mmCIF file of C-alpha atoms in Angstrom:
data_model
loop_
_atom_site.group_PDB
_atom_site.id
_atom_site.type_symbol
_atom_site.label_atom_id
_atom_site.label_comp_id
_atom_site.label_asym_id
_atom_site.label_seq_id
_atom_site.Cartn_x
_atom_site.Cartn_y
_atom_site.Cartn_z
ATOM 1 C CA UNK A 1 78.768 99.404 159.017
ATOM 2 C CA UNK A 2 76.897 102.430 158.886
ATOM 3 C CA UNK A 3 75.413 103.993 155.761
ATOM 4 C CA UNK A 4 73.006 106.472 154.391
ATOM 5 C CA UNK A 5 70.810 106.438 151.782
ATOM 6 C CA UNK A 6 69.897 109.785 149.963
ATOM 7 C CA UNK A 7 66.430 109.599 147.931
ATOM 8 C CA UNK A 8 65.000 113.056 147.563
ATOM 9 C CA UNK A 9 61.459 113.731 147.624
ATOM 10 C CA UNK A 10 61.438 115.784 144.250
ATOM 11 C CA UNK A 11 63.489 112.833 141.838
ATOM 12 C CA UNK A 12 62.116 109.960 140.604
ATOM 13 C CA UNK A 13 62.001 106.592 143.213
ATOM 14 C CA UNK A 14 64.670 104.268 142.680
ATOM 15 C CA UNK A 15 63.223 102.106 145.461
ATOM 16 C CA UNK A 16 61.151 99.531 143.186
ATOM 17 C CA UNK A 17 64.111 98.738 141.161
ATOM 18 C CA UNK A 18 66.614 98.642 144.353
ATOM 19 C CA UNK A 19 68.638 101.519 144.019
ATOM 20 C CA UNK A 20 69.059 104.668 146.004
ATOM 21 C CA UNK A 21 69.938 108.382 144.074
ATOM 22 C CA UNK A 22 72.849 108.130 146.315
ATOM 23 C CA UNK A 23 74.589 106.418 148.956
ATOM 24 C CA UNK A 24 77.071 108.248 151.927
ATOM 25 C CA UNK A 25 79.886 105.930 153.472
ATOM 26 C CA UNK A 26 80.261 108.428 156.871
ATOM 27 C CA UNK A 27 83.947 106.532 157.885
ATOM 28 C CA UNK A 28 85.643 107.632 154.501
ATOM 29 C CA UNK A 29 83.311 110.872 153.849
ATOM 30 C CA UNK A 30 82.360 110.121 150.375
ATOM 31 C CA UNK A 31 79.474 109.865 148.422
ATOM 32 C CA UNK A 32 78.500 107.408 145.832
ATOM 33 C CA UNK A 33 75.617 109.294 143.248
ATOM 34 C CA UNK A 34 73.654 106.661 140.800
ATOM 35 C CA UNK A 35 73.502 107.586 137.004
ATOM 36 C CA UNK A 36 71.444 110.717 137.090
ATOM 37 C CA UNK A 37 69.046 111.638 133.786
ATOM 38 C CA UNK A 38 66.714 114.258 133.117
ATOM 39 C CA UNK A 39 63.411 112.462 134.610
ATOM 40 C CA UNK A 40 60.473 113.574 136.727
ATOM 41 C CA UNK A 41 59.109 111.725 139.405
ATOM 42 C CA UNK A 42 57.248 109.905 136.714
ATOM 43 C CA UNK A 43 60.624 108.776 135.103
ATOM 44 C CA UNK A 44 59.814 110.968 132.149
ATOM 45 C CA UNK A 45 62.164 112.624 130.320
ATOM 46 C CA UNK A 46 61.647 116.390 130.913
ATOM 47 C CA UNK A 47 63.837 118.201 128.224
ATOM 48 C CA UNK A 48 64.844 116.922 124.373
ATOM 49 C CA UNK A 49 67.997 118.296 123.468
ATOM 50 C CA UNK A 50 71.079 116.721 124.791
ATOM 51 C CA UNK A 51 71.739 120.397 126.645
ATOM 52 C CA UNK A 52 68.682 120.717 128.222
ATOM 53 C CA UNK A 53 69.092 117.054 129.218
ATOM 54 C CA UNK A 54 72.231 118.058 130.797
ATOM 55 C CA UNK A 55 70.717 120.837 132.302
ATOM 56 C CA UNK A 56 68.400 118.987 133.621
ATOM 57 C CA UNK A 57 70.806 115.935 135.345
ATOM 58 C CA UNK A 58 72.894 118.881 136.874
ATOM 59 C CA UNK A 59 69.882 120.092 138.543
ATOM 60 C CA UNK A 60 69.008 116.341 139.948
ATOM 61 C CA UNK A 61 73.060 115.917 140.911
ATOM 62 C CA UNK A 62 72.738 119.368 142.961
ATOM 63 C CA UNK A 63 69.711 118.186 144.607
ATOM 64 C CA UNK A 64 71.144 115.076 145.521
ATOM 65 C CA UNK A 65 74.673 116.091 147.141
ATOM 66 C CA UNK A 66 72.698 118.957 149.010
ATOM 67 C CA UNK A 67 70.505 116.561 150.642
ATOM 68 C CA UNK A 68 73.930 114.561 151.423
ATOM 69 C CA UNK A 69 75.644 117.434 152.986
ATOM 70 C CA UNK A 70 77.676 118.471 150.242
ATOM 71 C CA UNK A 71 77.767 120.503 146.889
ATOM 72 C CA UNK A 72 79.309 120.856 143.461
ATOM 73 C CA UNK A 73 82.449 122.024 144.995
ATOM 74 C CA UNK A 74 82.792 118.856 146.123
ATOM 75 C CA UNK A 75 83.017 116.283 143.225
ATOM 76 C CA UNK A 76 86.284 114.679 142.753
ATOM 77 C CA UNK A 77 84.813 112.721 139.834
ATOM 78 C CA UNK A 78 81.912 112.282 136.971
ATOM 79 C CA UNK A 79 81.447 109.423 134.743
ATOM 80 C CA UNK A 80 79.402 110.861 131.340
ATOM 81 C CA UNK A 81 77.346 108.460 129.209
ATOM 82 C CA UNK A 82 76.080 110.420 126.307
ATOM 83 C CA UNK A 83 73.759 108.243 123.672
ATOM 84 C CA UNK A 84 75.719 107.583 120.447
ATOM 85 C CA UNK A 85 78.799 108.909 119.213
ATOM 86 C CA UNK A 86 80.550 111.456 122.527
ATOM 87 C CA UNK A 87 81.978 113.643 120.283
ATOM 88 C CA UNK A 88 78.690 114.837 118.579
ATOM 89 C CA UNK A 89 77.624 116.022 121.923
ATOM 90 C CA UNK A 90 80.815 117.833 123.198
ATOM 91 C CA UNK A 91 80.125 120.843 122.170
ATOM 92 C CA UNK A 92 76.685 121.086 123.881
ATOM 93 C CA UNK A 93 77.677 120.049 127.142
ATOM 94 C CA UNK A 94 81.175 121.903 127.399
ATOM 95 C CA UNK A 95 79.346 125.079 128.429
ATOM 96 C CA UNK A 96 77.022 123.256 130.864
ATOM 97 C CA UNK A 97 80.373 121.529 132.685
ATOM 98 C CA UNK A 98 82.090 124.727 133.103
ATOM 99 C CA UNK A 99 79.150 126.802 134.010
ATOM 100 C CA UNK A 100 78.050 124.285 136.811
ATOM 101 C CA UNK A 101 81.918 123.694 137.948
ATOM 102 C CA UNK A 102 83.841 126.601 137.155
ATOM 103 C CA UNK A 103 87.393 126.195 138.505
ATOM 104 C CA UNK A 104 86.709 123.053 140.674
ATOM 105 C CA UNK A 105 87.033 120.898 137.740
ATOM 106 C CA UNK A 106 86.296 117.656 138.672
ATOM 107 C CA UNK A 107 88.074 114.630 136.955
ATOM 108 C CA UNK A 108 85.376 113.354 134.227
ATOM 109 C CA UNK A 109 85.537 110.365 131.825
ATOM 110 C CA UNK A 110 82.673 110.430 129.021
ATOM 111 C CA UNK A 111 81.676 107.653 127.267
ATOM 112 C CA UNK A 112 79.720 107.362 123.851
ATOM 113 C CA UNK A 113 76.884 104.778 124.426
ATOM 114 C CA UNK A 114 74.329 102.799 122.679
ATOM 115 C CA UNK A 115 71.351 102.932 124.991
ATOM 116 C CA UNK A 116 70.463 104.489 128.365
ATOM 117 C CA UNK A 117 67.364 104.599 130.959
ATOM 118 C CA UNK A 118 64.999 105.097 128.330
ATOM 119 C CA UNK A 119 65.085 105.334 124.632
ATOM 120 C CA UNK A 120 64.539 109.924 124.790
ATOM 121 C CA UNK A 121 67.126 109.531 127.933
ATOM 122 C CA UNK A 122 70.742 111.351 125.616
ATOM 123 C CA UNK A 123 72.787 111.536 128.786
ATOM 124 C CA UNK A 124 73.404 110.264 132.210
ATOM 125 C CA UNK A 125 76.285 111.243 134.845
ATOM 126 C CA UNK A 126 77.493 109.797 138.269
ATOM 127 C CA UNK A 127 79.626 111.291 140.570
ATOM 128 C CA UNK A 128 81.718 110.448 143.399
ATOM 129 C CA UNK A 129 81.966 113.235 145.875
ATOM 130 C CA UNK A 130 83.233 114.055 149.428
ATOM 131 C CA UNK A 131 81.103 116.078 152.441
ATOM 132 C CA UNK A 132 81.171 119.153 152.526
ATOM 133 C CA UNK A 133 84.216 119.640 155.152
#
């Protein structure tokens, strides 16, 4: 079974705690993205606001699926975790979704949570995608 492993240079290293940012199955063309927050490669939180947090994961999720061979365009799904109570946050991160997706509108599930990464992490997202074809 072949499989790659995508860990960009510029994100934080998932290696010590045995995970990879993402993971490419080749025979069914999809892509598997881990939880992506707003950290540096210092696992720091970089922005505090729950939009700039978003901001900031969209930027780490575009890195990701361009090293992977694919794009935005691409995402069939997102799971959203957002730290506390979902509907708080909406309105922040409605205008970050549609800016960053436009009319591909991926299928998305969000979920209000108690506690994430880190105790400033507000918001992480996954995504399953497919190559770019």
């Amino acid at each position: 079974m072949s499989r790659t492993l995508i860990n960009p240079a510029s994100l934080y290293d998932g290696a010590p705690v045995g995970m990879s940012q993402a993971r490419v199955d080749p025979e069914s063309g999809f892509i598997f993205v881990s939880g992506q927050v707003d950290w540096d490669v210092e696992s720091r939180v970089r922005h505090a606001t729950l939009e700039g947090q978003a901001e900031g994961v969209m930027e780490h999720l575009i890195t990701v699926l361009n090293e992977a061979g694919s794009s935005l365009e691409e995402v069939l799904q997102l799971r959203v975790y957002v730290r506390g109570e979902l509907a708080d946050g909406m309105s922040q991160l409605v205008s970050v979704f549609a800016r960053h997706f436009g009319r591909s509108r991926p299928a998305l599930t969000g979920v209000g949570v108690a506690s994430l990464a880190s105790r400033d992490t507000l918001i992480e997202i996954e995504a399953l995608a497919r190559l770019r074809r």
